[in-house]
C-alpha cells in the first residue's frame, strides 16, 4: 500500500504544479521493441498502430500472415476503458465469457501475456486493469510458435507503459453514478540532462458501489519504472507494479433465468451477503533489455516475476430449493489462492541476404515456472436459502464463523514450461514473402502428492504473402497450437499418459493500409480443428474405479472476420468490426459431452458479433463527439439455456477547456437489460451493466 500511495501522491504533485498549463495538440510518440519510434497525429490515424510486437519483434502487420488487432491507449481514453472487459467489443472474434475469460473464435480462453511473457497478476476471478497498459495486441488463431501451449483461438498480449525521454504529466479525476469516484496520475521524463536515465511513475485509485446488491469495489494500482540507455540503440527497462483490489460482496455469480434466457428477478440480485468479499493483492516485477547490434540484428531479453494472493469468502448459488420457484439454495466457500510465477524470454532477429533474397531470421527461447496453491473449504449444510423476489441479508458473517471450524483442502499445483523457436521470413521479391517456423516445447504439470506428467511437442507455422502494391497484403497460412491434458487425466488407471490437445488452423485474408494509412481494412477467413480431446470409452471396463479415457473428441471452428479503421475526413474517424463463427463438435462418443459444449454447440460462442465506434471532432469549439455500439447474437449457456441476443449503444463528448479536457460518457444509453454471457442453470447468466455515466477531468502537459 505504501508504494501505491507514494506513486499516486508523487505523480499528482508533479502534475498539479502545471495544472493550468495550456493544452497543445501535438503528435504522440510510441517506442516499440527494437528502438523504432512511431509518430501518430491526434486527428488522423487516431486509433492505429503501424507496428506490433505480437510476433516477438517489431513488425508491420502487413508482413504477418495471420489476423491480428492492436487496441491503443487513445481508444482506451476515448471509451473510458478501465479493464479488459471494456475493450472486447473492439475485437472481432472475441466476446465475454466470465471474469477474465473470453470466447475466442469459438473457444474458451483465459490466458494473458505481458510484454510477450507469461505472468498474469490477475489470477482466478480478477480482470486485467488497463491503467499502466500502452496497448493491447491480439493475435488470432493458434499462436504456438511464439507463445507455446495455449488455446487455438488466439492470445492477448498486454504491452506496458514505459519511461519516455520526453517530459509528460497527466492527472485525471473521475466521477459517475453508483458513487463512482477516483483519481489517477502519471509522470514520465528524463532524470539526467542527457536523457540517459528516464523514469515513469503512476498511481490509480477508483471506488464505486456497483448496481448489484451489497457490492462495493475499490481498485488501487501503483506503477513505477526506470529505463537506462546502456549503449547506442540499447536500453534496460526495470518496472514494478502493485495491485490491490478490494471487492465487497464478490465474487459475483449471475442471476437465475428460465430456459429461454429471461431473468427471473431484478438484475441487481446477488447471492452474496454484505460480509462476503474478494481481495486481490499482487505484485509484478520485470526487467527487459533490448538492443540493436549493427544495422541488421536486434536482441531482447526479459525476466518477469509475479506473486498474487486472492482471498475470497462468498455464497455460491446452487439452484432452486426442491419444490420452490423462489428460494435459491446456497453454499458458503472460503478460499485462499496463492500463485507465483517466474518467466524468462530471449529473442534474436537478424536480416541477411542469401542467394539474392532477403531473410529475416528469428530465434528465441522462453521458460516459465509457476506454483499455484489453493486452500479451500466449503460449507454445504445449514446455509440459509435466499429469496429471488425478496432477498433478506445479514451482517453477522455467521456462515464464515461456521466454515472456520472446517479444515482446508489444499491443492498445490506446479506448472513448468520451456520452449525454443526458429522462423525464417524470406522476401522472394518485393511482392512475395514466404514464412516458415518451428517450435519445440517441453512441459511438466502435476499436483503435489500425485503423479507429475512430463511431455513435449512440436508446432509449426507457415505462410505466404503477396503484395500487389505496398499497402495491400494478401496472405494464406497454416499454424498450430497445443495444450497439455489435465494432470488428473494422465494416470495409468485412466489409460494415460496422453498426447496433448492439438489445434490446426488454415487461414487466408487480405490486409490493407490505403491512402497513407487513413484506411485500414482487413478480412480473414479461417478453419480450426481441435483434436485429441479426452473422453471416456464405454467399450472398455474401468480400472481401479476409473473410466478408461481415449483422445477421441474433435471440434471444428470456422468463420470470417472484417475489421475497418478509417479517417472518413480529417476530423472524423470510424472503427467497425464484425465476426462470424460456427463452432461445432465434429467427433465424439455418442451421449458424451465435451467441456464447455452443449449438444454440438459451444457455450457463449455467438455466431455473429458486431462492434463499432465513431468519433467526430469539431476544432472550432475544441470538442469531439463519439458514439459506439455492440451486437452479439444468441448463445447458449453451459447448461443449455438460451442467452438472448442484445444490442447496446454508448456515447461520449470530449471538450477542451484550455487548462484541461473534460470527457462525459454514457454506456448502455437505452438502459437495456441483457445478459453479457451465460453460465449455468444453478448460478444464472451474467447480467450486462445498466446505464452508467462517467466523467473525467484530464490535465495533460
XYZ file of C-alpha atoms in Angstrom:
701
model
C 0.000 0.000 0.000
C 2.852 2.429 0.807
C 4.221 2.084 -2.730
C 0.803 2.878 -4.206
C 0.361 5.972 -2.046
C 3.838 7.259 -2.823
C 3.353 6.680 -6.578
C -0.029 8.383 -6.606
C 0.954 11.374 -4.491
C 4.269 11.911 -6.258
C 2.674 11.796 -9.695
C -0.206 14.024 -8.599
C 2.140 16.653 -7.177
C 4.183 16.709 -10.378
C 1.032 17.076 -12.448
C -0.697 19.745 -10.350
C 2.335 22.044 -10.459
C 1.320 22.675 -14.068
C -2.433 22.224 -13.712
C -3.189 25.412 -15.595
C -0.774 24.868 -18.444
C -2.428 25.264 -21.829
C -3.046 22.032 -23.693
C -1.478 21.920 -27.151
C -2.433 19.129 -29.558
C 0.858 17.517 -30.519
C 1.723 14.203 -32.120
C 2.214 11.372 -29.640
C 5.293 9.169 -29.770
C 5.403 5.459 -29.205
C 8.596 3.459 -28.723
C 8.460 -0.242 -29.535
C 10.955 -3.070 -29.142
C 13.979 -2.610 -31.312
C 14.055 1.157 -30.759
C 11.664 2.088 -33.553
C 9.727 5.312 -32.912
C 6.232 5.821 -34.302
C 4.642 9.280 -34.521
C 0.875 9.377 -34.629
C -1.211 12.543 -35.033
C -4.200 13.073 -32.746
C -6.652 13.999 -35.518
C -5.844 11.438 -38.179
C -4.665 7.835 -37.678
C -6.122 8.208 -34.189
C -6.521 4.581 -33.172
C -3.927 2.936 -35.381
C -0.558 1.433 -34.594
C 1.724 0.812 -37.549
C 3.993 -1.640 -35.734
C 3.233 -4.578 -33.461
C 5.438 -6.832 -31.346
C 2.917 -9.674 -31.204
C 5.369 -11.731 -33.285
C 8.156 -11.139 -30.711
C 9.823 -8.493 -32.899
C 8.712 -5.071 -34.166
C 6.937 -5.687 -37.441
C 4.462 -4.184 -39.891
C 1.102 -6.019 -39.530
C 1.003 -6.325 -43.341
C 4.011 -8.672 -43.121
C 2.348 -11.093 -40.689
C 0.333 -13.883 -42.380
C -2.236 -14.123 -39.598
C -5.083 -11.910 -38.381
C -4.304 -9.516 -35.542
C -5.594 -6.352 -33.921
C -3.983 -3.655 -31.801
C -6.011 -1.536 -29.359
C -4.063 1.514 -28.204
C -4.317 3.947 -25.287
C -6.097 6.601 -27.398
C -9.059 4.258 -27.731
C -8.842 3.409 -24.025
C -9.130 7.115 -23.225
C -11.961 7.902 -25.635
C -14.002 4.921 -24.459
C -13.223 5.392 -20.783
C -11.901 1.811 -20.645
C -10.852 0.622 -17.201
C -10.280 -3.105 -17.616
C -10.051 -5.779 -20.288
C -13.814 -6.345 -20.466
C -14.258 -2.760 -21.698
C -12.341 -3.393 -24.932
C -13.669 -6.763 -26.121
C -16.308 -5.046 -28.243
C -13.488 -3.605 -30.386
C -12.079 -7.039 -31.271
C -13.720 -9.199 -33.904
C -13.982 -12.853 -32.920
C -13.733 -12.119 -29.177
C -16.645 -11.959 -26.729
C -17.082 -12.093 -22.962
C -17.323 -15.482 -21.230
C -16.756 -14.955 -17.499
C -14.486 -12.790 -15.332
C -11.216 -12.533 -17.329
C -12.172 -15.351 -19.699
C -13.296 -14.796 -23.275
C -14.698 -16.777 -26.168
C -12.022 -16.537 -28.876
C -13.005 -17.810 -32.329
C -15.441 -20.158 -30.596
C -13.091 -21.472 -27.872
C -12.960 -20.516 -24.210
C -9.650 -18.898 -23.320
C -8.321 -17.181 -20.195
C -4.576 -16.856 -20.776
C -2.895 -13.446 -20.933
C 0.680 -12.378 -21.672
C 2.518 -9.263 -20.527
C 5.172 -7.841 -22.821
C 5.357 -11.216 -24.541
C 5.889 -13.169 -21.314
C 3.708 -15.322 -19.100
C 2.912 -13.988 -15.652
C -0.634 -12.621 -15.294
C -1.016 -10.981 -11.843
C -4.832 -11.088 -12.138
C -5.344 -14.669 -11.052
C -8.535 -16.600 -10.502
C -11.513 -14.274 -10.771
C -9.977 -10.827 -11.231
C -9.865 -8.892 -14.501
C -6.726 -7.247 -16.014
C -6.628 -3.471 -15.499
C -5.540 -1.015 -18.219
C -4.111 1.949 -16.290
C -0.470 1.008 -16.896
C -1.037 -0.533 -20.347
C 0.135 1.188 -23.534
C -1.692 -1.081 -25.957
C -3.313 -4.494 -26.222
C -2.120 -6.789 -29.022
C -4.360 -9.610 -30.171
C -3.027 -12.461 -32.330
C -5.888 -14.588 -33.646
C -5.753 -18.317 -34.163
C -3.074 -20.740 -32.938
C -0.039 -18.912 -31.558
C 2.066 -21.884 -30.535
C 5.164 -20.806 -32.484
C 5.794 -17.694 -30.389
C 3.868 -18.345 -27.173
C 3.893 -22.090 -26.580
C 0.948 -24.031 -25.087
C -2.415 -22.317 -25.364
C -5.909 -22.248 -26.815
C -6.192 -22.304 -30.643
C -8.490 -19.268 -30.571
C -5.645 -16.802 -30.068
C -3.730 -14.860 -27.426
C -3.943 -11.410 -25.816
C -0.688 -9.604 -25.061
C -0.664 -6.534 -22.777
C 2.145 -4.099 -23.578
C 3.200 -1.991 -20.577
C 3.746 1.748 -20.500
C 7.446 2.543 -20.189
C 9.520 5.613 -19.300
C 9.766 8.221 -22.067
C 12.545 10.633 -22.955
C 10.027 13.473 -23.245
C 8.672 15.036 -20.066
C 4.937 14.431 -19.767
C 2.467 14.553 -16.917
C -1.176 13.594 -16.641
C -3.740 13.885 -13.881
C -7.281 12.509 -14.160
C -10.172 12.997 -11.728
C -13.139 10.663 -12.199
C -16.782 10.683 -11.104
C -20.009 8.986 -12.079
C -23.192 7.316 -10.939
C -23.128 4.396 -8.495
C -20.970 6.632 -6.257
C -18.035 6.358 -8.621
C -15.043 8.479 -7.695
C -11.364 8.247 -8.450
C -8.079 9.893 -9.262
C -5.033 8.816 -11.229
C -1.731 10.429 -12.047
C 1.227 9.671 -14.274
C 4.568 11.351 -14.838
C 7.449 10.444 -17.122
C 10.616 12.041 -18.448
C 14.405 12.158 -18.199
C 16.203 12.076 -14.865
C 19.535 13.410 -16.140
C 20.204 16.202 -18.609
C 21.367 13.823 -21.337
C 18.297 11.605 -21.088
C 20.366 8.505 -20.383
C 18.105 7.592 -17.461
C 14.343 8.124 -17.693
C 11.519 7.343 -15.314
C 7.806 6.672 -15.152
C 5.670 6.916 -12.024
C 1.935 6.315 -11.834
C -0.864 5.764 -9.360
C -4.531 4.865 -9.797
C -7.424 4.862 -7.314
C -11.089 4.274 -8.038
C -14.065 3.254 -5.888
C -17.726 2.682 -6.635
C -20.841 0.904 -5.415
C -21.969 -1.074 -8.485
C -25.569 -1.928 -9.311
C -25.535 -5.445 -7.794
C -26.839 -5.518 -4.212
C -24.268 -5.247 -1.395
C -21.328 -4.624 -3.740
C -18.542 -2.115 -3.353
C -15.325 -2.039 -5.390
C -12.020 -0.346 -4.607
C -9.073 -0.620 -7.006
C -5.550 0.692 -6.474
C -2.546 0.443 -8.770
C 0.966 1.710 -8.170
C 3.372 1.562 -11.092
C 6.978 2.675 -11.429
C 9.783 2.188 -13.892
C 13.291 3.288 -14.814
C 14.885 2.986 -18.246
C 18.629 3.211 -18.764
C 20.259 3.770 -22.154
C 23.107 1.290 -21.903
C 24.642 1.745 -25.338
C 23.807 3.159 -28.749
C 20.483 1.544 -29.596
C 20.314 -0.367 -26.303
C 18.012 0.100 -23.328
C 17.415 -1.635 -19.998
C 13.941 -1.127 -18.515
C 13.098 -2.008 -14.908
C 9.469 -1.972 -13.791
C 7.451 -2.719 -10.670
C 3.662 -2.745 -10.338
C 1.479 -3.323 -7.282
C -2.244 -4.097 -7.494
C -4.837 -4.085 -4.743
C -8.488 -4.907 -5.464
C -10.996 -4.921 -2.622
C -14.368 -6.188 -3.831
C -17.205 -6.395 -1.311
C -19.971 -8.989 -1.804
C -17.934 -10.541 -4.555
C -17.048 -12.919 -6.270
C -20.166 -12.380 -8.316
C -22.162 -15.103 -9.969
C -25.096 -14.498 -12.272
C -28.837 -14.083 -11.937
C -31.113 -17.087 -12.492
C -33.036 -17.295 -15.779
C -35.604 -19.532 -17.401
C -34.631 -21.778 -20.307
C -35.402 -19.001 -22.805
C -32.896 -16.699 -21.100
C -35.338 -14.373 -19.287
C -34.093 -13.151 -15.920
C -36.325 -14.410 -13.092
C -35.742 -11.352 -10.933
C -34.099 -7.922 -10.940
C -30.525 -7.990 -12.269
C -29.382 -6.304 -9.042
C -29.964 -9.589 -7.197
C -26.834 -11.022 -5.619
C -26.313 -14.354 -3.868
C -23.565 -12.761 -1.744
C -24.061 -11.331 1.729
C -22.695 -7.848 2.645
C -19.882 -9.562 4.595
C -18.704 -11.582 1.577
C -15.622 -10.341 -0.256
C -12.852 -10.920 -2.759
C -9.441 -9.388 -2.072
C -6.598 -9.458 -4.580
C -3.096 -8.364 -3.684
C -0.443 -8.857 -6.326
C 2.909 -7.563 -7.460
C 4.732 -7.865 -10.750
C 8.403 -7.086 -11.321
C 10.178 -7.271 -14.627
C 13.387 -6.305 -16.376
C 13.765 -6.057 -20.146
C 16.801 -5.341 -22.240
C 16.669 -4.549 -25.949
C 19.458 -3.519 -28.258
C 20.391 -3.183 -31.894
C 23.597 -4.909 -32.977
C 24.660 -3.043 -36.065
C 22.008 -2.307 -38.666
C 20.745 -5.843 -39.199
C 20.468 -7.529 -35.794
C 18.270 -6.866 -32.770
C 18.236 -8.703 -29.484
C 15.946 -8.553 -26.483
C 15.635 -10.480 -23.257
C 13.250 -10.220 -20.346
C 12.537 -11.685 -16.955
C 9.212 -11.314 -15.128
C 8.204 -12.368 -11.635
C 4.768 -12.045 -10.103
C 3.152 -13.046 -6.843
C -0.559 -12.823 -6.190
C -2.904 -13.731 -3.352
C -6.637 -13.861 -3.872
C -8.744 -14.291 -0.722
C -12.472 -14.809 -1.091
C -15.454 -15.685 1.030
C -18.732 -15.901 -0.818
C -22.086 -17.612 -1.164
C -22.405 -19.804 -4.229
C -25.959 -20.223 -5.631
C -26.955 -23.850 -6.201
C -30.293 -23.507 -7.978
C -33.776 -23.625 -6.534
C -34.592 -25.379 -3.294
C -36.565 -28.533 -4.149
C -40.210 -27.671 -4.708
C -39.649 -23.896 -4.733
C -39.599 -21.352 -7.553
C -38.344 -18.514 -5.341
C -35.832 -19.799 -2.780
C -32.277 -20.293 -4.084
C -30.109 -22.823 -2.263
C -26.590 -21.659 -1.411
C -23.292 -22.955 -0.070
C -20.527 -20.904 1.537
C -16.977 -21.007 0.206
C -13.837 -19.821 1.960
C -10.813 -19.867 -0.356
C -7.263 -18.561 -0.439
C -5.385 -18.805 -3.715
C -1.625 -18.100 -3.769
C 0.123 -18.018 -7.127
C 3.653 -17.026 -8.041
C 5.499 -17.410 -11.292
C 8.851 -16.664 -12.870
C 9.183 -16.143 -16.612
C 12.173 -15.634 -18.895
C 12.375 -14.982 -22.620
C 15.004 -14.035 -25.200
C 14.636 -13.213 -28.892
C 17.140 -12.542 -31.676
C 16.254 -11.122 -35.091
C 18.719 -10.896 -37.971
C 18.275 -9.575 -41.500
C 20.610 -11.004 -44.115
C 20.840 -11.610 -47.844
C 21.262 -15.131 -49.193
C 21.141 -16.092 -52.867
C 19.796 -12.671 -53.745
C 16.892 -12.910 -51.291
C 16.365 -11.029 -48.047
C 15.867 -13.221 -44.971
C 14.500 -12.110 -41.636
C 15.523 -14.879 -39.254
C 14.048 -15.013 -35.763
C 15.152 -17.309 -32.969
C 14.085 -17.332 -29.369
C 13.523 -19.273 -26.206
C 11.319 -18.944 -23.134
C 10.943 -20.602 -19.754
C 8.188 -20.416 -17.112
C 7.747 -21.912 -13.644
C 4.524 -21.437 -11.653
C 3.273 -22.585 -8.263
C -0.449 -22.336 -7.517
C -1.762 -23.270 -4.070
C -5.499 -23.302 -3.367
C -6.766 -23.582 0.216
C -10.489 -24.251 0.089
C -13.259 -25.180 2.490
C -16.937 -25.380 1.606
C -19.872 -25.220 3.994
C -22.822 -27.017 2.436
C -25.132 -27.750 5.359
C -27.264 -25.198 7.156
C -26.705 -22.282 4.767
C -29.876 -20.180 4.586
C -31.541 -20.063 1.151
C -32.117 -16.641 -0.423
C -35.339 -15.411 -1.959
C -35.312 -14.147 -5.530
C -38.269 -11.818 -5.019
C -37.446 -10.533 -1.527
C -33.830 -11.261 -0.532
C -33.060 -10.719 3.158
C -29.373 -10.329 4.003
C -27.473 -10.334 7.281
C -24.267 -8.690 8.527
C -23.479 -11.406 11.075
C -20.993 -13.401 8.943
C -22.470 -16.477 10.599
C -21.556 -18.839 7.767
C -17.941 -17.623 7.801
C -17.699 -18.440 11.505
C -19.086 -21.947 10.957
C -16.832 -22.579 7.954
C -13.808 -21.585 10.040
C -14.308 -24.789 12.028
C -13.704 -26.884 8.900
C -10.220 -27.910 7.712
C -8.838 -26.508 4.481
C -8.397 -28.792 1.499
C -5.038 -27.890 -0.027
C -4.287 -28.312 -3.732
C -0.694 -27.483 -4.702
C -0.309 -27.371 -8.499
C 3.027 -26.960 -10.272
C 3.435 -25.887 -13.884
C 6.660 -25.721 -15.893
C 7.074 -24.623 -19.498
C 10.149 -24.250 -21.678
C 10.466 -23.909 -25.413
C 12.501 -22.583 -28.311
C 11.509 -21.441 -31.800
C 13.069 -20.611 -35.164
C 11.381 -18.743 -38.005
C 12.601 -17.526 -41.382
C 10.745 -14.853 -43.335
C 12.009 -14.802 -46.914
C 11.362 -11.943 -49.317
C 11.482 -13.681 -52.681
C 10.705 -10.363 -54.349
C 9.374 -7.025 -53.168
C 5.895 -8.501 -53.555
C 6.226 -12.093 -52.391
C 7.106 -13.176 -48.845
C 7.326 -16.722 -47.509
C 7.255 -17.563 -43.805
C 8.180 -20.834 -42.108
C 8.795 -21.622 -38.456
C 9.101 -24.476 -35.987
C 8.973 -24.626 -32.191
C 9.844 -27.293 -29.647
C 8.199 -27.285 -26.193
C 8.670 -29.380 -23.100
C 6.295 -29.159 -20.170
C 5.688 -30.645 -16.747
C 2.395 -30.469 -14.866
C 1.244 -32.019 -11.646
C -0.329 -31.755 -8.224
C 1.911 -32.295 -5.219
C 1.125 -35.706 -3.739
C 0.104 -37.101 -7.128
C 1.985 -38.173 -10.243
C 3.670 -35.422 -12.285
C 3.320 -35.589 -16.048
C 6.083 -34.579 -18.472
C 5.830 -34.464 -22.242
C 6.904 -32.432 -25.251
C 5.509 -31.329 -28.576
C 6.498 -29.642 -31.826
C 4.424 -26.966 -33.552
C 4.753 -25.395 -36.985
C 3.723 -22.227 -38.762
C 3.946 -21.495 -42.476
C 2.558 -18.775 -44.664
C 2.808 -16.841 -47.900
C 2.160 -13.160 -48.553
C 1.578 -11.455 -51.882
C 1.611 -7.665 -52.125
C 0.055 -6.404 -55.371
C 1.034 -2.973 -54.027
C 2.953 -1.897 -50.938
C -0.180 -1.081 -48.959
C -2.113 -4.287 -49.734
C -1.251 -7.743 -48.408
C -2.926 -10.992 -49.486
C -1.949 -13.984 -47.361
C -2.524 -17.646 -46.566
C -1.162 -19.510 -43.551
C -1.190 -22.710 -41.566
C -0.487 -22.545 -37.835
C -0.590 -24.930 -34.902
C -1.096 -24.896 -31.161
C -1.269 -27.460 -28.387
C -2.466 -27.736 -24.797
C -1.309 -30.341 -22.264
C -4.034 -32.630 -20.977
C -5.048 -32.005 -17.372
C -2.720 -33.695 -14.899
C -5.667 -35.522 -13.294
C -6.397 -37.301 -16.609
C -2.874 -38.653 -17.104
C -3.000 -41.556 -14.637
C -2.172 -45.057 -15.825
C -5.513 -46.296 -14.478
C -7.309 -43.910 -16.859
C -5.215 -45.124 -19.792
C -2.648 -42.322 -19.698
C -0.394 -40.731 -20.393
C -1.990 -38.970 -23.371
C -0.625 -36.674 -26.068
C -1.663 -33.002 -25.828
C -4.814 -31.498 -27.323
C -3.828 -30.017 -30.690
C -5.118 -27.156 -32.802
C -4.537 -26.647 -36.523
C -5.691 -23.588 -38.437
C -5.833 -22.714 -42.117
C -6.378 -19.010 -42.670
C -6.497 -16.700 -45.643
C -7.104 -12.996 -45.804
C -6.409 -9.503 -47.053
C -4.897 -6.593 -45.128
C -4.768 -3.021 -46.390
C -3.201 0.264 -45.315
C -4.578 2.547 -48.004
C -4.455 6.313 -48.538
C -1.308 6.770 -46.470
C -2.785 4.715 -43.638
C -6.077 6.559 -43.402
C -7.966 3.395 -44.373
C -7.076 0.067 -42.813
C -9.461 -2.692 -43.891
C -8.778 -6.333 -43.083
C -10.571 -9.570 -43.926
C -9.736 -13.052 -42.625
C -11.376 -16.456 -43.134
C -10.296 -19.440 -41.058
C -10.900 -23.088 -40.192
C -9.585 -24.505 -36.907
C -9.667 -28.199 -35.980
C -9.032 -29.137 -32.365
C -8.214 -32.823 -31.751
C -7.187 -35.280 -29.043
C -9.905 -34.176 -26.613
C -10.229 -36.868 -23.938
C -13.482 -38.766 -23.473
C -14.448 -41.900 -21.546
C -14.551 -45.034 -23.722
C -17.669 -47.040 -22.725
C -16.399 -50.117 -24.590
C -13.618 -50.576 -22.012
C -14.132 -51.605 -18.373
C -12.979 -49.230 -15.587
C -9.595 -49.868 -13.977
C -9.439 -49.433 -10.195
C -12.687 -47.483 -10.378
C -11.534 -45.085 -13.111
C -13.129 -44.817 -16.550
C -10.821 -45.505 -19.468
C -10.191 -42.323 -21.464
C -9.392 -42.005 -25.151
C -8.392 -38.921 -27.234
C -11.490 -39.159 -29.428
C -13.075 -35.696 -29.193
C -12.779 -33.244 -32.078
C -14.109 -29.711 -32.553
C -14.144 -27.623 -35.741
C -14.372 -23.832 -35.723
C -14.807 -21.886 -38.945
C -15.703 -18.337 -39.731
C -14.571 -14.986 -41.008
C -13.830 -11.521 -39.629
C -13.859 -7.993 -41.039
C -12.092 -5.051 -39.388
C -12.256 -1.484 -40.647
C -10.453 1.567 -39.303
C -10.718 4.751 -41.314
C -10.458 8.521 -41.295
C -13.606 9.458 -43.166
C -12.429 13.076 -43.080
C -9.589 14.843 -41.330
C -11.828 15.152 -38.252
C -13.973 12.025 -38.478
C -12.680 8.555 -37.601
C -14.590 5.271 -37.516
C -13.930 1.712 -36.346
C -16.092 -1.240 -37.363
C -15.552 -4.934 -36.676
C -17.654 -7.979 -37.479
C -17.069 -11.636 -36.771
C -18.940 -14.738 -37.899
C -18.140 -18.022 -36.187
C -19.557 -21.528 -36.380
C -18.012 -23.900 -33.832
C -19.307 -27.470 -33.673
C -18.336 -30.837 -32.295
C -17.241 -32.945 -35.247
C -16.015 -36.044 -33.418
C -17.304 -37.572 -30.201
C -18.700 -40.625 -28.477
C -22.481 -40.699 -28.651
C -24.122 -39.420 -25.497
C -20.976 -37.812 -24.125
C -20.283 -34.124 -23.750
C -17.103 -32.149 -24.358
C -16.124 -29.469 -21.853
C -17.914 -26.128 -22.471
C -20.159 -27.749 -25.098
C -23.906 -28.344 -25.122
C -25.017 -30.843 -27.741
C -22.959 -29.894 -30.782
C -22.693 -26.198 -29.799
C -20.252 -24.376 -27.561
C -21.296 -22.202 -24.622
C -21.151 -18.427 -25.106
C -19.976 -18.730 -28.716
C -22.076 -16.281 -30.766
C -22.413 -16.802 -34.491
C -22.493 -13.057 -35.088
C -20.766 -10.209 -33.288
C -20.640 -6.601 -34.482
C -18.983 -3.594 -32.885
C -18.453 -0.004 -33.976
C -17.103 3.294 -32.682
C -17.045 6.617 -34.492
C -15.651 9.941 -33.337
C -16.101 13.383 -34.881
C -14.094 16.334 -33.669
C -15.052 19.979 -34.143
C -11.861 22.055 -33.932
C -13.786 25.348 -33.869
C -15.191 24.533 -30.429
C -12.386 22.182 -29.367
C -14.790 19.280 -28.863
C -15.250 15.718 -30.063
C -18.437 13.662 -30.193
C -18.395 9.866 -30.302
C -20.917 7.057 -30.441
C -20.453 3.294 -30.414
C -22.365 0.076 -30.159
C -22.208 -3.691 -29.938
C -24.402 -6.513 -31.185
C -23.990 -10.110 -30.004
C -26.242 -12.856 -31.381
C -27.941 -15.652 -29.476
C -25.803 -18.096 -27.476
C -26.328 -20.991 -25.083
C -25.111 -21.331 -21.502
C -23.137 -24.228 -20.055
C -26.483 -25.735 -19.054
C -28.037 -25.299 -22.493
C -30.244 -22.369 -21.512
C -30.730 -19.703 -24.129
C -28.725 -16.492 -23.857
C -30.638 -13.759 -25.652
C -29.062 -11.577 -28.329
C -28.503 -7.943 -27.443
C -27.655 -4.581 -28.952
C -26.368 -1.701 -26.824
C -25.135 1.806 -27.600
C -22.669 4.185 -25.927
C -21.705 7.819 -26.473
C -19.181 10.366 -25.259
C -18.349 14.053 -25.521
C -14.809 15.348 -25.042
C -14.381 19.112 -24.587
C -11.184 21.098 -24.329
C -11.301 23.670 -21.531
C -7.974 25.354 -22.217
C -6.454 24.323 -18.911
C -7.809 20.760 -19.077
C -10.008 18.346 -21.003
C -13.435 17.106 -19.908
C -14.856 13.767 -21.071
C -18.513 12.827 -20.462
C -19.557 9.296 -21.331
C -22.716 7.214 -21.073
C -22.770 3.418 -21.521
C -25.894 1.441 -22.440
C -27.741 4.612 -23.420
C -31.169 2.989 -23.540
C -30.666 1.092 -20.253
C -31.217 -2.281 -21.897
C -31.494 -5.338 -19.659
C -29.348 -8.076 -21.188
C -27.059 -10.994 -20.395
C -23.394 -10.405 -21.201
C -22.902 -14.193 -21.109
C -24.497 -17.367 -19.822
C -23.112 -19.641 -17.160
C -25.177 -22.406 -15.570
C -28.775 -23.074 -14.530
C -27.634 -23.113 -10.888
C -25.874 -19.738 -10.924
C -27.608 -17.975 -13.815
C -26.489 -15.579 -16.531
C -24.054 -12.706 -16.013
C -26.094 -9.504 -16.484
C -24.665 -6.657 -18.505
C -24.258 -3.285 -16.850
C -27.285 -0.951 -16.881
C -26.945 2.656 -17.993
C -23.856 4.207 -16.419
C -22.386 7.709 -16.526
C -18.723 8.597 -16.336
C -16.999 11.990 -16.195
C -13.254 12.548 -16.408
C -11.386 15.813 -15.948
C -7.963 15.390 -17.533
C -4.897 17.580 -17.106
C -2.086 16.800 -19.545
C 1.105 18.754 -20.050
